[in-house]
Amino acid sequence: MPEQSTEQASGAALTAYSSPETVKAVALVLPGGKADSFETAAPRQLTAVRMRPFAKRLARAGAARGLAVAMLRYRYRGWNGEEASPAADARWALETIRETHGGIPVVLVGHSMGGRTSLRVADDPSVVGVVALAPWLPADEPVQHLGGVRALIAHGNLDFVTSPRASRRFARRAKAVGADISYHLVHGDNHAMLLRPHRWHSLTTRTAMSYL
């Protein structure tokens, strides 16, 4: 279960799933959301519930290595166009981690809108890697800031909510600007990642730990 929360005055919050006595690295989990919504995000929403098993799996895998795991609760449920609401929240979370733990490495794990968010803020100096699961990546999503960034994009071939082809195209564009990015197709699963959960969890944990 979550241990404690750190909340921003505007409503964003970090919930800790593990916090070792000596923290050497952090895995920051970013849930999905909606394209447009200024509705308040809440822990009970399915987008957040879906990512809790990932947070717990990372916490177990990293316990002996000083890995702290936290999930971000956004101010709003939506991306909201040019405002890119969750990206601002993610940058607040990264700055909060720096203030608390110093410049330790951070790996980002995001699903859907959270995958887009994780890639958007991957130029933060603390970020050492990104795992983007079934990310929402429009054709005009920028890649210029991803030179040198290590990332994995994983997408289910049965996903009709976000596009596996768009993810593949994004990975190619990011490689062209120098990103160390790979693309993995998860056969037999869709956007919810519930048909092959062990495959998603294993891939995410293994990749995140390799970045650290």
mmCIF file of C-alpha atoms in Angstrom:
data_model
loop_
_atom_site.group_PDB
_atom_site.id
_atom_site.type_symbol
_atom_site.label_atom_id
_atom_site.label_comp_id
_atom_site.label_asym_id
_atom_site.label_seq_id
_atom_site.Cartn_x
_atom_site.Cartn_y
_atom_site.Cartn_z
ATOM 1 C CA MET A 1 0.000 0.000 0.000
ATOM 2 C CA PRO A 2 1.094 3.599 -0.489
ATOM 3 C CA GLU A 3 3.149 4.912 2.423
ATOM 4 C CA GLN A 4 2.918 8.686 2.201
ATOM 5 C CA SER A 5 2.056 11.576 -0.085
ATOM 6 C CA THR A 6 3.661 14.887 -0.949
ATOM 7 C CA GLU A 7 1.167 17.375 -2.358
ATOM 8 C CA GLN A 8 1.575 20.541 -4.382
ATOM 9 C CA ALA A 9 -0.589 23.528 -3.472
ATOM 10 C CA SER A 10 -2.284 23.355 -6.879
ATOM 11 C CA GLY A 11 -3.329 19.725 -6.370
ATOM 12 C CA ALA A 12 -0.659 17.484 -7.900
ATOM 13 C CA ALA A 13 0.696 14.854 -5.505
ATOM 14 C CA LEU A 14 3.368 12.172 -5.193
ATOM 15 C CA THR A 15 2.422 8.926 -3.458
ATOM 16 C CA ALA A 16 5.326 6.780 -2.248
ATOM 17 C CA TYR A 17 5.039 3.009 -2.747
ATOM 18 C CA SER A 18 8.458 2.330 -1.286
ATOM 19 C CA SER A 19 11.073 4.513 0.338
ATOM 20 C CA PRO A 20 14.243 2.674 1.407
ATOM 21 C CA GLU A 21 16.287 4.002 4.299
ATOM 22 C CA THR A 22 18.978 4.994 1.796
ATOM 23 C CA VAL A 23 17.432 6.078 -1.488
ATOM 24 C CA LYS A 24 19.781 5.641 -4.439
ATOM 25 C CA ALA A 25 17.300 6.005 -7.312
ATOM 26 C CA VAL A 26 13.626 6.682 -7.960
ATOM 27 C CA ALA A 27 11.075 5.131 -10.301
ATOM 28 C CA LEU A 28 8.354 7.675 -11.033
ATOM 29 C CA VAL A 29 5.104 6.136 -12.305
ATOM 30 C CA LEU A 30 2.850 8.282 -14.513
ATOM 31 C CA PRO A 31 -0.727 7.066 -15.111
ATOM 32 C CA GLY A 32 -2.916 7.756 -18.104
ATOM 33 C CA GLY A 33 -5.722 10.246 -18.505
ATOM 34 C CA LYS A 34 -7.826 11.977 -21.141
ATOM 35 C CA ALA A 35 -7.149 14.219 -24.096
ATOM 36 C CA ASP A 36 -9.128 17.122 -22.619
ATOM 37 C CA SER A 37 -10.428 17.396 -19.075
ATOM 38 C CA PHE A 38 -9.986 19.809 -16.196
ATOM 39 C CA GLU A 39 -11.708 17.365 -13.862
ATOM 40 C CA THR A 40 -9.652 16.692 -10.753
ATOM 41 C CA ALA A 41 -7.573 13.524 -10.944
ATOM 42 C CA ALA A 42 -8.126 10.995 -8.142
ATOM 43 C CA PRO A 43 -6.369 7.808 -6.937
ATOM 44 C CA ARG A 44 -9.550 5.735 -7.393
ATOM 45 C CA GLN A 45 -9.725 6.396 -11.130
ATOM 46 C CA LEU A 46 -8.977 3.393 -13.323
ATOM 47 C CA THR A 47 -5.974 5.066 -14.943
ATOM 48 C CA ALA A 48 -4.254 5.205 -11.555
ATOM 49 C CA VAL A 49 -5.476 1.797 -10.363
ATOM 50 C CA ARG A 50 -4.065 0.217 -13.531
ATOM 51 C CA MET A 51 -0.536 1.359 -12.657
ATOM 52 C CA ARG A 52 -0.413 0.233 -9.037
ATOM 53 C CA PRO A 53 0.727 -3.325 -9.881
ATOM 54 C CA PHE A 54 3.603 -1.820 -11.870
ATOM 55 C CA ALA A 55 4.587 0.362 -8.910
ATOM 56 C CA LYS A 56 4.446 -2.587 -6.517
ATOM 57 C CA ARG A 57 6.460 -4.831 -8.844
ATOM 58 C CA LEU A 58 9.146 -2.142 -9.169
ATOM 59 C CA ALA A 59 9.181 -1.670 -5.405
ATOM 60 C CA ARG A 60 9.796 -5.372 -4.824
ATOM 61 C CA ALA A 61 12.481 -5.592 -7.489
ATOM 62 C CA GLY A 62 14.344 -2.534 -6.304
ATOM 63 C CA ALA A 63 14.020 -2.865 -2.540
ATOM 64 C CA ALA A 64 17.543 -4.204 -2.023
ATOM 65 C CA ARG A 65 19.071 -1.660 -4.392
ATOM 66 C CA GLY A 66 17.772 1.504 -2.780
ATOM 67 C CA LEU A 67 15.010 2.140 -5.313
ATOM 68 C CA ALA A 68 12.178 4.369 -4.150
ATOM 69 C CA VAL A 69 8.944 4.151 -6.138
ATOM 70 C CA ALA A 70 6.361 6.925 -6.369
ATOM 71 C CA MET A 71 3.251 7.567 -8.442
ATOM 72 C CA LEU A 72 2.240 11.010 -9.616
ATOM 73 C CA ARG A 73 -1.337 12.222 -9.243
ATOM 74 C CA TYR A 74 -1.969 14.999 -11.741
ATOM 75 C CA ARG A 75 -3.930 18.154 -11.020
ATOM 76 C CA TYR A 76 -6.294 17.372 -13.895
ATOM 77 C CA ARG A 77 -7.294 14.266 -15.809
ATOM 78 C CA GLY A 78 -6.565 15.810 -19.212
ATOM 79 C CA TRP A 79 -3.591 16.765 -21.357
ATOM 80 C CA ASN A 80 -5.469 19.908 -22.379
ATOM 81 C CA GLY A 81 -3.830 20.942 -25.615
ATOM 82 C CA GLU A 82 -0.924 23.355 -25.510
ATOM 83 C CA GLU A 83 -1.210 23.554 -21.724
ATOM 84 C CA ALA A 84 0.161 19.998 -21.478
ATOM 85 C CA SER A 85 -1.079 19.862 -17.891
ATOM 86 C CA PRO A 86 0.542 16.556 -16.816
ATOM 87 C CA ALA A 87 3.940 17.582 -18.195
ATOM 88 C CA ALA A 88 4.010 20.534 -15.810
ATOM 89 C CA ASP A 89 3.043 18.214 -12.952
ATOM 90 C CA ALA A 90 5.780 15.741 -13.903
ATOM 91 C CA ARG A 91 8.403 18.512 -13.892
ATOM 92 C CA TRP A 92 7.190 19.543 -10.442
ATOM 93 C CA ALA A 93 7.547 15.915 -9.294
ATOM 94 C CA LEU A 94 11.102 15.682 -10.649
ATOM 95 C CA GLU A 95 12.069 18.904 -8.916
ATOM 96 C CA THR A 96 10.513 17.626 -5.675
ATOM 97 C CA ILE A 97 12.552 14.423 -5.935
ATOM 98 C CA ARG A 98 15.724 16.493 -6.400
ATOM 99 C CA GLU A 99 14.917 18.657 -3.399
ATOM 100 C CA THR A 100 14.319 15.558 -1.279
ATOM 101 C CA HIS A 101 17.040 13.192 -2.484
ATOM 102 C CA GLY A 102 19.498 15.290 -4.481
ATOM 103 C CA GLY A 103 20.478 14.513 -8.043
ATOM 104 C CA ILE A 104 19.908 10.764 -7.945
ATOM 105 C CA PRO A 105 18.833 8.936 -11.139
ATOM 106 C CA VAL A 106 15.149 8.748 -11.994
ATOM 107 C CA VAL A 107 13.454 6.361 -14.407
ATOM 108 C CA LEU A 108 9.998 7.269 -15.705
ATOM 109 C CA VAL A 109 7.301 4.636 -16.278
ATOM 110 C CA GLY A 110 4.187 5.985 -17.987
ATOM 111 C CA HIS A 111 1.046 4.538 -19.570
ATOM 112 C CA SER A 112 -1.007 6.150 -22.348
ATOM 113 C CA MET A 113 -1.100 9.900 -21.570
ATOM 114 C CA GLY A 114 1.520 9.134 -18.926
ATOM 115 C CA GLY A 115 3.711 7.623 -21.629
ATOM 116 C CA ARG A 116 3.463 10.834 -23.627
ATOM 117 C CA THR A 117 4.223 12.806 -20.482
ATOM 118 C CA SER A 118 7.276 10.717 -19.651
ATOM 119 C CA LEU A 119 8.738 11.255 -23.111
ATOM 120 C CA ARG A 120 7.912 14.974 -23.068
ATOM 121 C CA VAL A 121 9.899 15.550 -19.834
ATOM 122 C CA ALA A 122 12.719 13.081 -20.577
ATOM 123 C CA ASP A 123 15.163 15.967 -21.034
ATOM 124 C CA ASP A 124 15.134 16.585 -17.278
ATOM 125 C CA PRO A 125 18.708 16.198 -15.932
ATOM 126 C CA SER A 126 17.671 13.556 -13.388
ATOM 127 C CA VAL A 127 16.015 11.237 -15.916
ATOM 128 C CA VAL A 128 18.163 8.284 -16.993
ATOM 129 C CA GLY A 129 15.506 6.297 -18.847
ATOM 130 C CA VAL A 130 11.869 6.078 -19.902
ATOM 131 C CA VAL A 131 9.485 3.138 -20.205
ATOM 132 C CA ALA A 132 6.439 4.283 -22.185
ATOM 133 C CA LEU A 133 3.575 1.766 -22.220
ATOM 134 C CA ALA A 134 0.932 2.099 -24.957
ATOM 135 C CA PRO A 135 1.750 5.808 -25.179
ATOM 136 C CA TRP A 136 -0.454 8.408 -26.816
ATOM 137 C CA LEU A 137 1.862 9.964 -29.405
ATOM 138 C CA PRO A 138 0.308 12.321 -31.962
ATOM 139 C CA ALA A 139 2.174 12.817 -35.219
ATOM 140 C CA ASP A 140 3.414 16.248 -34.113
ATOM 141 C CA GLU A 141 4.754 15.144 -30.715
ATOM 142 C CA PRO A 142 8.261 16.672 -30.482
ATOM 143 C CA VAL A 143 11.414 14.541 -30.460
ATOM 144 C CA GLN A 144 14.163 17.154 -30.740
ATOM 145 C CA HIS A 145 14.824 17.103 -26.981
ATOM 146 C CA LEU A 146 15.392 13.321 -26.902
ATOM 147 C CA GLY A 147 18.965 13.179 -28.179
ATOM 148 C CA GLY A 148 20.888 10.784 -25.929
ATOM 149 C CA VAL A 149 17.761 9.701 -24.017
ATOM 150 C CA ARG A 150 17.329 5.981 -23.290
ATOM 151 C CA ALA A 151 13.777 4.769 -23.758
ATOM 152 C CA LEU A 152 11.565 1.773 -24.456
ATOM 153 C CA ILE A 153 8.175 2.104 -26.100
ATOM 154 C CA ALA A 154 5.954 -0.974 -25.692
ATOM 155 C CA HIS A 155 2.582 -1.292 -27.368
ATOM 156 C CA GLY A 156 -0.014 -4.053 -27.639
ATOM 157 C CA ASN A 157 -0.860 -5.086 -31.183
ATOM 158 C CA LEU A 158 -4.575 -5.147 -30.284
ATOM 159 C CA ASP A 159 -4.612 -1.561 -28.982
ATOM 160 C CA PHE A 160 -7.361 0.522 -30.597
ATOM 161 C CA VAL A 161 -7.204 3.384 -28.082
ATOM 162 C CA THR A 162 -3.691 4.562 -28.864
ATOM 163 C CA SER A 163 -1.788 3.601 -31.990
ATOM 164 C CA PRO A 164 1.019 1.025 -32.144
ATOM 165 C CA ARG A 165 1.949 2.412 -35.564
ATOM 166 C CA ALA A 166 2.200 5.938 -34.181
ATOM 167 C CA SER A 167 4.515 4.616 -31.473
ATOM 168 C CA ARG A 168 6.729 2.951 -34.061
ATOM 169 C CA ARG A 169 6.869 6.137 -36.131
ATOM 170 C CA PHE A 170 7.737 8.171 -33.055
ATOM 171 C CA ALA A 171 10.555 5.775 -32.171
ATOM 172 C CA ARG A 172 11.994 6.146 -35.671
ATOM 173 C CA ARG A 173 11.863 9.939 -35.472
ATOM 174 C CA ALA A 174 13.489 9.900 -32.031
ATOM 175 C CA LYS A 175 16.285 7.631 -33.260
ATOM 176 C CA ALA A 176 16.973 10.098 -36.062
ATOM 177 C CA VAL A 177 17.820 12.799 -33.497
ATOM 178 C CA GLY A 178 20.068 10.506 -31.437
ATOM 179 C CA ALA A 179 17.741 8.872 -28.928
ATOM 180 C CA ASP A 180 18.677 5.385 -27.705
ATOM 181 C CA ILE A 181 15.123 4.148 -28.131
ATOM 182 C CA SER A 182 13.645 0.731 -28.821
ATOM 183 C CA TYR A 183 10.156 -0.400 -29.784
ATOM 184 C CA HIS A 184 8.544 -3.594 -28.478
ATOM 185 C CA LEU A 185 5.236 -4.988 -29.734
ATOM 186 C CA VAL A 186 3.309 -7.004 -27.136
ATOM 187 C CA HIS A 187 1.339 -9.558 -29.105
ATOM 188 C CA GLY A 188 -2.105 -10.518 -27.884
ATOM 189 C CA ASP A 189 -2.851 -7.521 -25.675
ATOM 190 C CA ASN A 190 -4.721 -4.234 -25.872
ATOM 191 C CA HIS A 191 -4.601 -0.801 -24.255
ATOM 192 C CA ALA A 192 -5.607 -1.988 -20.782
ATOM 193 C CA MET A 193 -2.628 -4.390 -20.575
ATOM 194 C CA LEU A 194 -4.778 -6.971 -18.798
ATOM 195 C CA LEU A 195 -4.538 -9.926 -21.202
ATOM 196 C CA ARG A 196 -0.778 -10.439 -20.796
ATOM 197 C CA PRO A 197 -0.079 -8.653 -17.486
ATOM 198 C CA HIS A 198 2.977 -10.713 -16.562
ATOM 199 C CA ARG A 199 4.611 -9.809 -19.867
ATOM 200 C CA TRP A 200 4.040 -6.090 -19.324
ATOM 201 C CA HIS A 201 5.209 -6.186 -15.711
ATOM 202 C CA SER A 202 8.325 -8.212 -16.467
ATOM 203 C CA LEU A 203 9.302 -6.075 -19.451
ATOM 204 C CA THR A 204 8.790 -2.854 -17.508
ATOM 205 C CA THR A 205 10.655 -3.950 -14.410
ATOM 206 C CA ARG A 206 13.547 -5.497 -16.301
ATOM 207 C CA THR A 207 13.995 -2.430 -18.501
ATOM 208 C CA ALA A 208 13.632 0.104 -15.703
ATOM 209 C CA MET A 209 16.180 -1.704 -13.547
ATOM 210 C CA SER A 210 18.605 -1.896 -16.472
ATOM 211 C CA TYR A 211 18.480 1.888 -16.828
ATOM 212 C CA LEU A 212 19.418 2.233 -13.169
#
